[in-house]
mmCIF file of C-alpha atoms in Angstrom:
data_model
loop_
_atom_site.group_PDB
_atom_site.id
_atom_site.type_symbol
_atom_site.label_atom_id
_atom_site.label_comp_id
_atom_site.label_asym_id
_atom_site.label_seq_id
_atom_site.Cartn_x
_atom_site.Cartn_y
_atom_site.Cartn_z
ATOM 1 C CA UNK A 1 -9.982 99.103 135.048
ATOM 2 C CA UNK A 2 -5.792 98.550 136.224
ATOM 3 C CA UNK A 3 -5.241 98.518 132.559
ATOM 4 C CA UNK A 4 -7.027 101.365 131.245
ATOM 5 C CA UNK A 5 -5.737 103.280 133.804
ATOM 6 C CA UNK A 6 -2.189 102.264 132.888
ATOM 7 C CA UNK A 7 -3.190 103.398 129.347
ATOM 8 C CA UNK A 8 -3.928 106.821 130.098
ATOM 9 C CA UNK A 9 -0.759 107.426 132.547
ATOM 10 C CA UNK A 10 1.347 107.713 129.455
ATOM 11 C CA UNK A 11 0.666 109.447 126.048
ATOM 12 C CA UNK A 12 0.141 107.389 123.517
ATOM 13 C CA UNK A 13 1.241 107.220 119.752
ATOM 14 C CA UNK A 14 -2.244 107.951 118.294
ATOM 15 C CA UNK A 15 -3.819 111.270 118.565
ATOM 16 C CA UNK A 16 -6.918 112.506 117.491
ATOM 17 C CA UNK A 17 -6.319 114.249 114.146
ATOM 18 C CA UNK A 18 -3.571 112.171 112.910
ATOM 19 C CA UNK A 19 -3.853 110.139 109.438
ATOM 20 C CA UNK A 20 -5.236 106.776 110.002
ATOM 21 C CA UNK A 21 -2.676 103.913 109.537
ATOM 22 C CA UNK A 22 -2.536 100.209 110.154
ATOM 23 C CA UNK A 23 1.285 100.660 111.089
ATOM 24 C CA UNK A 24 0.675 103.354 114.044
ATOM 25 C CA UNK A 25 -1.761 101.254 115.362
ATOM 26 C CA UNK A 26 0.054 98.427 115.804
ATOM 27 C CA UNK A 27 3.081 100.606 117.025
ATOM 28 C CA UNK A 28 0.291 101.198 119.895
ATOM 29 C CA UNK A 29 -0.953 97.962 120.460
ATOM 30 C CA UNK A 30 3.206 96.975 120.879
ATOM 31 C CA UNK A 31 3.384 99.953 123.279
ATOM 32 C CA UNK A 32 0.433 98.972 124.930
ATOM 33 C CA UNK A 33 1.772 95.173 125.614
ATOM 34 C CA UNK A 34 5.373 96.737 126.656
ATOM 35 C CA UNK A 35 3.649 99.086 129.413
ATOM 36 C CA UNK A 36 1.644 95.968 130.550
ATOM 37 C CA UNK A 37 5.210 94.034 130.895
ATOM 38 C CA UNK A 38 6.373 96.464 132.622
ATOM 39 C CA UNK A 39 3.870 96.982 135.484
ATOM 40 C CA UNK A 40 3.624 93.298 136.656
ATOM 41 C CA UNK A 41 1.415 91.610 133.806
ATOM 42 C CA UNK A 42 4.396 88.995 132.675
ATOM 43 C CA UNK A 43 2.200 86.827 130.590
ATOM 44 C CA UNK A 44 0.220 89.439 128.339
ATOM 45 C CA UNK A 45 0.685 89.235 124.983
ATOM 46 C CA UNK A 46 -0.362 91.131 121.600
ATOM 47 C CA UNK A 47 -2.658 88.404 120.653
ATOM 48 C CA UNK A 48 -4.740 90.098 123.750
ATOM 49 C CA UNK A 49 -5.334 93.032 121.964
ATOM 50 C CA UNK A 50 -7.107 94.171 118.743
ATOM 51 C CA UNK A 51 -7.897 97.480 117.274
ATOM 52 C CA UNK A 52 -11.420 98.484 115.819
ATOM 53 C CA UNK A 53 -12.135 101.332 113.584
ATOM 54 C CA UNK A 54 -16.037 102.567 112.801
ATOM 55 C CA UNK A 55 -16.179 105.119 109.390
ATOM 56 C CA UNK A 56 -19.872 105.619 110.877
ATOM 57 C CA UNK A 57 -20.745 108.012 113.590
ATOM 58 C CA UNK A 58 -24.064 106.376 114.985
ATOM 59 C CA UNK A 59 -25.237 110.183 115.800
ATOM 60 C CA UNK A 60 -25.711 110.649 112.289
ATOM 61 C CA UNK A 61 -27.879 107.668 112.170
ATOM 62 C CA UNK A 62 -30.728 108.998 115.253
ATOM 63 C CA UNK A 63 -34.007 109.562 113.487
ATOM 64 C CA UNK A 64 -34.512 113.702 113.628
ATOM 65 C CA UNK A 65 -38.323 115.145 113.778
ATOM 66 C CA UNK A 66 -37.171 118.394 113.928
ATOM 67 C CA UNK A 67 -36.323 120.525 110.791
ATOM 68 C CA UNK A 68 -33.160 122.136 112.814
ATOM 69 C CA UNK A 69 -31.830 119.294 113.898
ATOM 70 C CA UNK A 70 -31.884 117.641 110.632
ATOM 71 C CA UNK A 71 -30.492 120.712 108.907
ATOM 72 C CA UNK A 72 -27.778 120.193 111.608
ATOM 73 C CA UNK A 73 -27.184 116.538 111.009
ATOM 74 C CA UNK A 74 -26.856 117.225 107.019
ATOM 75 C CA UNK A 75 -24.084 119.691 107.438
ATOM 76 C CA UNK A 76 -22.501 116.720 109.604
ATOM 77 C CA UNK A 77 -23.007 114.600 106.737
ATOM 78 C CA UNK A 78 -21.054 117.094 104.234
ATOM 79 C CA UNK A 79 -18.352 117.626 106.893
ATOM 80 C CA UNK A 80 -17.659 113.881 107.134
ATOM 81 C CA UNK A 81 -17.708 113.475 103.185
ATOM 82 C CA UNK A 82 -15.088 116.704 102.833
ATOM 83 C CA UNK A 83 -13.197 115.059 105.500
ATOM 84 C CA UNK A 84 -14.002 110.993 106.429
ATOM 85 C CA UNK A 85 -12.544 109.959 109.918
ATOM 86 C CA UNK A 86 -12.456 106.615 111.413
ATOM 87 C CA UNK A 87 -13.233 106.488 115.215
ATOM 88 C CA UNK A 88 -10.753 103.827 116.533
ATOM 89 C CA UNK A 89 -11.185 101.988 119.631
ATOM 90 C CA UNK A 90 -9.062 99.051 121.579
ATOM 91 C CA UNK A 91 -9.964 96.604 123.204
ATOM 92 C CA UNK A 92 -9.169 92.664 124.851
ATOM 93 C CA UNK A 93 -10.485 90.451 122.143
ATOM 94 C CA UNK A 94 -13.358 88.677 123.165
ATOM 95 C CA UNK A 95 -12.401 85.054 124.926
ATOM 96 C CA UNK A 96 -8.670 86.084 125.846
ATOM 97 C CA UNK A 97 -7.160 84.329 128.377
ATOM 98 C CA UNK A 98 -7.842 85.625 131.739
ATOM 99 C CA UNK A 99 -4.706 84.105 133.703
ATOM 100 C CA UNK A 100 -2.693 86.166 131.620
ATOM 101 C CA UNK A 101 -4.229 89.922 133.100
ATOM 102 C CA UNK A 102 -2.862 88.380 136.477
ATOM 103 C CA UNK A 103 0.211 90.639 137.638
ATOM 104 C CA UNK A 104 3.277 88.759 138.906
ATOM 105 C CA UNK A 105 5.684 89.441 142.056
ATOM 106 C CA UNK A 106 9.200 88.395 141.533
ATOM 107 C CA UNK A 107 10.005 85.508 144.460
ATOM 108 C CA UNK A 108 12.571 83.531 144.103
ATOM 109 C CA UNK A 109 16.167 83.322 141.912
ATOM 110 C CA UNK A 110 18.086 80.348 141.360
ATOM 111 C CA UNK A 111 21.385 80.706 139.416
ATOM 112 C CA UNK A 112 23.489 78.336 137.255
ATOM 113 C CA UNK A 113 26.945 80.616 137.018
ATOM 114 C CA UNK A 114 28.557 77.248 135.181
ATOM 115 C CA UNK A 115 26.388 75.267 133.348
ATOM 116 C CA UNK A 116 27.336 73.305 130.938
ATOM 117 C CA UNK A 117 25.272 70.542 128.851
ATOM 118 C CA UNK A 118 27.488 67.783 130.451
ATOM 119 C CA UNK A 119 27.235 68.190 134.109
ATOM 120 C CA UNK A 120 27.154 63.983 134.653
ATOM 121 C CA UNK A 121 29.703 62.798 137.711
ATOM 122 C CA UNK A 122 29.847 66.917 138.489
ATOM 123 C CA UNK A 123 29.364 67.257 142.117
ATOM 124 C CA UNK A 124 26.341 69.831 142.576
ATOM 125 C CA UNK A 125 26.783 72.484 145.063
ATOM 126 C CA UNK A 126 23.926 74.533 146.645
ATOM 127 C CA UNK A 127 24.383 78.011 148.880
ATOM 128 C CA UNK A 128 22.309 81.179 149.416
ATOM 129 C CA UNK A 129 23.550 84.974 148.847
ATOM 130 C CA UNK A 130 21.346 86.996 150.057
ATOM 131 C CA UNK A 131 17.894 86.091 148.633
ATOM 132 C CA UNK A 132 19.296 84.618 145.935
ATOM 133 C CA UNK A 133 20.114 80.812 145.707
ATOM 134 C CA UNK A 134 23.481 79.968 143.788
ATOM 135 C CA UNK A 135 23.978 76.119 142.197
ATOM 136 C CA UNK A 136 26.949 75.338 141.028
ATOM 137 C CA UNK A 137 29.013 72.112 139.284
ATOM 138 C CA UNK A 138 33.081 73.539 138.596
ATOM 139 C CA UNK A 139 33.212 76.316 141.397
ATOM 140 C CA UNK A 140 33.920 78.549 138.874
ATOM 141 C CA UNK A 141 32.858 82.087 140.545
ATOM 142 C CA UNK A 142 32.189 83.502 143.607
ATOM 143 C CA UNK A 143 28.567 83.273 144.799
ATOM 144 C CA UNK A 144 28.478 86.481 145.996
ATOM 145 C CA UNK A 145 29.350 88.301 142.693
ATOM 146 C CA UNK A 146 26.414 87.478 141.380
ATOM 147 C CA UNK A 147 23.089 89.200 143.262
ATOM 148 C CA UNK A 148 24.820 92.604 142.337
ATOM 149 C CA UNK A 149 24.199 91.267 138.462
ATOM 150 C CA UNK A 150 20.876 90.587 139.179
ATOM 151 C CA UNK A 151 18.417 92.844 138.439
ATOM 152 C CA UNK A 152 14.941 90.956 139.169
ATOM 153 C CA UNK A 153 15.181 91.434 142.951
ATOM 154 C CA UNK A 154 12.595 89.017 145.462
ATOM 155 C CA UNK A 155 9.421 90.278 146.212
ATOM 156 C CA UNK A 156 9.508 92.760 143.760
ATOM 157 C CA UNK A 157 6.568 93.771 140.877
ATOM 158 C CA UNK A 158 7.880 91.945 137.644
ATOM 159 C CA UNK A 159 9.063 94.848 135.033
ATOM 160 C CA UNK A 160 10.505 93.086 131.737
ATOM 161 C CA UNK A 161 12.867 96.199 131.846
ATOM 162 C CA UNK A 162 14.777 94.103 134.880
ATOM 163 C CA UNK A 163 14.513 91.020 133.068
ATOM 164 C CA UNK A 164 16.364 92.622 129.495
ATOM 165 C CA UNK A 165 18.480 94.518 132.236
ATOM 166 C CA UNK A 166 19.886 91.468 134.176
ATOM 167 C CA UNK A 167 20.840 89.598 130.698
ATOM 168 C CA UNK A 168 22.134 92.338 129.394
ATOM 169 C CA UNK A 169 24.283 92.712 132.381
ATOM 170 C CA UNK A 170 25.701 89.248 132.006
ATOM 171 C CA UNK A 171 26.078 89.261 128.280
ATOM 172 C CA UNK A 172 28.680 92.131 128.962
ATOM 173 C CA UNK A 173 30.397 90.240 131.456
ATOM 174 C CA UNK A 174 33.614 88.615 128.821
ATOM 175 C CA UNK A 175 32.967 85.843 131.523
ATOM 176 C CA UNK A 176 30.043 83.988 130.509
ATOM 177 C CA UNK A 177 29.346 83.627 126.112
ATOM 178 C CA UNK A 178 25.479 82.660 126.646
ATOM 179 C CA UNK A 179 22.797 83.898 128.956
ATOM 180 C CA UNK A 180 19.211 82.736 129.431
ATOM 181 C CA UNK A 181 15.994 83.273 132.272
ATOM 182 C CA UNK A 182 13.480 81.259 132.315
ATOM 183 C CA UNK A 183 10.310 82.273 134.224
ATOM 184 C CA UNK A 184 8.142 80.032 135.872
ATOM 185 C CA UNK A 185 4.628 81.193 137.896
ATOM 186 C CA UNK A 186 3.408 79.656 140.394
ATOM 187 C CA UNK A 187 0.070 77.391 139.465
ATOM 188 C CA UNK A 188 -2.483 79.524 141.036
ATOM 189 C CA UNK A 189 -0.164 82.611 142.554
ATOM 190 C CA UNK A 190 0.392 85.780 141.630
ATOM 191 C CA UNK A 191 4.099 84.878 142.229
ATOM 192 C CA UNK A 192 7.172 83.628 139.473
ATOM 193 C CA UNK A 193 11.004 82.003 140.481
ATOM 194 C CA UNK A 194 13.408 82.706 137.962
ATOM 195 C CA UNK A 195 16.024 80.378 136.634
ATOM 196 C CA UNK A 196 19.483 82.028 135.416
ATOM 197 C CA UNK A 197 21.473 79.802 133.554
ATOM 198 C CA UNK A 198 24.666 81.365 132.286
ATOM 199 C CA UNK A 199 27.402 79.038 130.170
ATOM 200 C CA UNK A 200 31.132 80.328 130.741
ATOM 201 C CA UNK A 201 33.074 81.262 128.252
ATOM 202 C CA UNK A 202 36.554 79.925 127.813
ATOM 203 C CA UNK A 203 39.301 81.268 130.325
ATOM 204 C CA UNK A 204 41.909 81.881 129.196
ATOM 205 C CA UNK A 205 42.554 83.673 125.536
ATOM 206 C CA UNK A 206 45.989 83.873 123.529
ATOM 207 C CA UNK A 207 46.368 86.050 120.940
ATOM 208 C CA UNK A 208 49.658 86.822 118.731
ATOM 209 C CA UNK A 209 50.691 88.421 116.229
ATOM 210 C CA UNK A 210 53.811 89.700 113.653
ATOM 211 C CA UNK A 211 53.807 93.790 112.273
ATOM 212 C CA UNK A 212 56.304 95.151 109.357
ATOM 213 C CA UNK A 213 56.860 98.235 108.628
ATOM 214 C CA UNK A 214 58.627 100.420 105.765
ATOM 215 C CA UNK A 215 60.468 104.203 106.325
ATOM 216 C CA UNK A 216 61.697 105.802 104.164
ATOM 217 C CA UNK A 217 62.961 109.178 105.737
ATOM 218 C CA UNK A 218 65.516 111.469 103.936
ATOM 219 C CA UNK A 219 67.383 112.152 106.700
ATOM 220 C CA UNK A 220 67.622 108.688 108.103
ATOM 221 C CA UNK A 221 67.037 106.952 104.966
ATOM 222 C CA UNK A 222 65.054 103.548 104.383
ATOM 223 C CA UNK A 223 64.275 101.607 107.676
ATOM 224 C CA UNK A 224 62.207 98.119 107.747
ATOM 225 C CA UNK A 225 60.382 97.221 111.187
ATOM 226 C CA UNK A 226 59.724 94.246 112.688
ATOM 227 C CA UNK A 227 57.311 93.480 115.441
ATOM 228 C CA UNK A 228 55.683 90.563 117.563
ATOM 229 C CA UNK A 229 52.747 91.334 119.537
ATOM 230 C CA UNK A 230 51.497 88.345 122.713
ATOM 231 C CA UNK A 231 48.776 88.869 124.600
ATOM 232 C CA UNK A 232 47.197 86.795 127.173
ATOM 233 C CA UNK A 233 43.682 87.213 128.279
ATOM 234 C CA UNK A 234 41.762 85.924 131.168
ATOM 235 C CA UNK A 235 37.825 85.959 131.621
ATOM 236 C CA UNK A 236 37.377 85.008 135.130
ATOM 237 C CA UNK A 237 40.294 86.457 137.544
ATOM 238 C CA UNK A 238 40.206 85.928 141.252
ATOM 239 C CA UNK A 239 36.419 83.672 140.092
ATOM 240 C CA UNK A 240 35.266 86.727 139.795
ATOM 241 C CA UNK A 241 34.453 88.088 136.286
ATOM 242 C CA UNK A 242 37.410 90.626 136.372
ATOM 243 C CA UNK A 243 39.095 90.744 132.996
ATOM 244 C CA UNK A 244 43.466 90.806 133.413
ATOM 245 C CA UNK A 245 44.915 91.426 130.204
ATOM 246 C CA UNK A 246 48.947 90.811 129.602
ATOM 247 C CA UNK A 247 49.754 92.385 126.314
ATOM 248 C CA UNK A 248 54.054 92.204 125.486
ATOM 249 C CA UNK A 249 55.396 93.792 122.532
ATOM 250 C CA UNK A 250 58.932 93.680 120.921
ATOM 251 C CA UNK A 251 60.274 95.414 117.817
ATOM 252 C CA UNK A 252 63.435 96.632 116.064
ATOM 253 C CA UNK A 253 63.944 98.402 113.202
ATOM 254 C CA UNK A 254 66.949 97.652 110.709
ATOM 255 C CA UNK A 255 68.601 99.025 107.557
ATOM 256 C CA UNK A 256 71.119 102.197 107.046
ATOM 257 C CA UNK A 257 70.627 105.409 108.917
ATOM 258 C CA UNK A 258 72.577 107.839 107.453
ATOM 259 C CA UNK A 259 72.754 110.105 110.437
ATOM 260 C CA UNK A 260 74.452 107.802 112.500
ATOM 261 C CA UNK A 261 75.543 105.949 110.198
ATOM 262 C CA UNK A 262 74.573 102.342 111.640
ATOM 263 C CA UNK A 263 73.716 99.707 108.841
ATOM 264 C CA UNK A 264 71.960 96.785 110.927
ATOM 265 C CA UNK A 265 69.960 97.096 113.726
ATOM 266 C CA UNK A 266 69.069 100.803 114.439
ATOM 267 C CA UNK A 267 65.852 100.637 117.325
ATOM 268 C CA UNK A 268 65.268 98.525 119.449
ATOM 269 C CA UNK A 269 61.687 98.230 121.570
ATOM 270 C CA UNK A 270 59.776 96.606 123.773
ATOM 271 C CA UNK A 271 56.708 97.160 126.097
ATOM 272 C CA UNK A 272 54.642 95.397 128.290
ATOM 273 C CA UNK A 273 51.176 96.472 129.704
ATOM 274 C CA UNK A 274 48.864 94.648 131.883
ATOM 275 C CA UNK A 275 45.425 95.280 133.083
ATOM 276 C CA UNK A 276 42.763 94.448 135.620
ATOM 277 C CA UNK A 277 39.119 95.345 134.889
ATOM 278 C CA UNK A 278 36.523 95.178 137.710
ATOM 279 C CA UNK A 279 32.910 95.249 136.732
ATOM 280 C CA UNK A 280 32.181 97.278 139.329
ATOM 281 C CA UNK A 281 33.397 100.440 141.591
ATOM 282 C CA UNK A 282 35.981 99.412 144.130
ATOM 283 C CA UNK A 283 35.484 100.578 146.974
ATOM 284 C CA UNK A 284 31.441 100.289 146.677
ATOM 285 C CA UNK A 285 29.859 103.962 145.395
ATOM 286 C CA UNK A 286 26.153 102.462 146.945
ATOM 287 C CA UNK A 287 25.840 106.552 146.605
ATOM 288 C CA UNK A 288 26.008 107.031 142.833
ATOM 289 C CA UNK A 289 22.406 106.699 141.248
ATOM 290 C CA UNK A 290 21.794 103.122 140.425
ATOM 291 C CA UNK A 291 22.039 103.968 136.821
ATOM 292 C CA UNK A 292 25.873 105.250 136.398
ATOM 293 C CA UNK A 293 26.602 102.628 139.785
ATOM 294 C CA UNK A 294 25.626 99.752 136.836
ATOM 295 C CA UNK A 295 27.847 100.952 134.380
ATOM 296 C CA UNK A 296 30.801 101.080 136.600
ATOM 297 C CA UNK A 297 34.061 99.705 135.788
ATOM 298 C CA UNK A 298 37.189 99.738 138.096
ATOM 299 C CA UNK A 299 40.929 99.323 136.137
ATOM 300 C CA UNK A 300 44.032 98.772 137.690
ATOM 301 C CA UNK A 301 46.775 99.464 134.830
ATOM 302 C CA UNK A 302 50.736 99.338 134.528
ATOM 303 C CA UNK A 303 52.941 99.586 131.523
ATOM 304 C CA UNK A 304 56.542 99.810 131.511
ATOM 305 C CA UNK A 305 58.926 100.618 127.583
ATOM 306 C CA UNK A 306 62.417 100.561 126.902
ATOM 307 C CA UNK A 307 63.742 101.893 123.467
ATOM 308 C CA UNK A 308 66.523 101.956 122.651
ATOM 309 C CA UNK A 309 68.036 104.668 119.976
ATOM 310 C CA UNK A 310 71.499 103.112 119.035
ATOM 311 C CA UNK A 311 74.054 106.030 119.244
ATOM 312 C CA UNK A 312 71.137 109.052 119.671
ATOM 313 C CA UNK A 313 69.615 107.934 123.120
ATOM 314 C CA UNK A 314 67.733 105.570 125.422
ATOM 315 C CA UNK A 315 64.462 105.854 126.719
ATOM 316 C CA UNK A 316 62.834 104.431 129.677
ATOM 317 C CA UNK A 317 59.229 104.784 131.008
ATOM 318 C CA UNK A 318 56.878 103.087 133.538
ATOM 319 C CA UNK A 319 53.815 104.359 134.600
ATOM 320 C CA UNK A 320 50.694 102.856 137.341
ATOM 321 C CA UNK A 321 47.100 104.054 137.455
ATOM 322 C CA UNK A 322 43.751 103.513 139.475
ATOM 323 C CA UNK A 323 40.626 104.810 137.500
ATOM 324 C CA UNK A 324 37.263 104.748 136.856
ATOM 325 C CA UNK A 325 34.723 104.458 133.945
ATOM 326 C CA UNK A 326 31.384 104.833 133.396
ATOM 327 C CA UNK A 327 28.832 106.273 131.663
ATOM 328 C CA UNK A 328 26.892 109.301 132.154
ATOM 329 C CA UNK A 329 23.981 110.191 129.938
ATOM 330 C CA UNK A 330 25.453 109.938 126.649
ATOM 331 C CA UNK A 331 28.866 110.372 127.801
ATOM 332 C CA UNK A 332 31.787 107.876 128.366
ATOM 333 C CA UNK A 333 33.894 108.880 130.931
ATOM 334 C CA UNK A 334 37.862 107.701 132.506
ATOM 335 C CA UNK A 335 38.746 109.168 135.844
ATOM 336 C CA UNK A 336 42.155 108.051 136.516
ATOM 337 C CA UNK A 337 43.501 108.616 140.110
ATOM 338 C CA UNK A 338 46.548 108.523 141.118
ATOM 339 C CA UNK A 339 48.326 108.553 138.024
ATOM 340 C CA UNK A 340 52.032 108.158 138.270
ATOM 341 C CA UNK A 341 54.152 107.924 135.445
ATOM 342 C CA UNK A 342 58.005 107.750 135.235
ATOM 343 C CA UNK A 343 61.078 108.623 132.747
ATOM 344 C CA UNK A 344 64.535 107.997 132.526
ATOM 345 C CA UNK A 345 65.918 109.592 129.172
ATOM 346 C CA UNK A 346 69.571 109.271 128.539
ATOM 347 C CA UNK A 347 70.922 111.028 125.657
ATOM 348 C CA UNK A 348 73.833 109.755 123.389
ATOM 349 C CA UNK A 349 76.946 110.924 121.477
ATOM 350 C CA UNK A 350 75.376 111.533 118.465
ATOM 351 C CA UNK A 351 72.245 112.892 119.141
#
């Protein structure tokens, strides 16, 4: 009865009068499976359902003696030949496994935040953070940061959407490269425990590249530029899955500048950027709707640049900002407050 009630609470994909199609029936079966898994039936599967269709109307086979009823029956047969229909019934497959019709609640949640294949010789540490048990081998992450990223909460009715939200959340954080969640139903009980295994990514990433450019200008002449870019990324800053990124760029422009009559290095440029990205709101904004709060990121950024244009000008700039990035519906919003920038411009004789 509860499965029937859930099925009728939400509109189905098949409606009376629609063209008959097996693909539509298949989509309806998938919808029902997803609906039941989102409402506690964790082990419910497609194999439990079948769709039966019947092109005969049992009423048309009932014998009648009244001539008026027979005329009405003939009219119905004529209409059915002109517009054939099939009655569809979705039911549980005979001989189904009744244990798969059990509603489950979330029991104990255990997380391994730094699990690799080889744990031999490593010290295992266990701690409780709220209702989450944290088992660590390398002490790479602070246990307190983990529960906020887990949507399978103790004693809640199992919802498959929270299962996938948890996987998606950890996969979106660069500190980990692989996430798996194993449900462990308790025998003869309506509770399932969950084991979350996280494989950490490499902590540091280094990138370097070389750029070249050619500039033909009627005023400045032919100039050739070359620049070196170096970037260092820390995917687990402060052991809290924060992303720290540093980028340095140095470039020069050479050639003969007809405007300044300088024949070698025309421009020198140096820029440094350092950004901290925290995958949560700082401070905590629990008053925000959960959907927005889960997409929040806090950004602390520093930028500095020096540009020397020989005989023309020197420009020095420094910038610092604190801001937030989040998703609101289909929009991505960025706020910066405060955003402070200071620039120093020094003109030279040939400007």
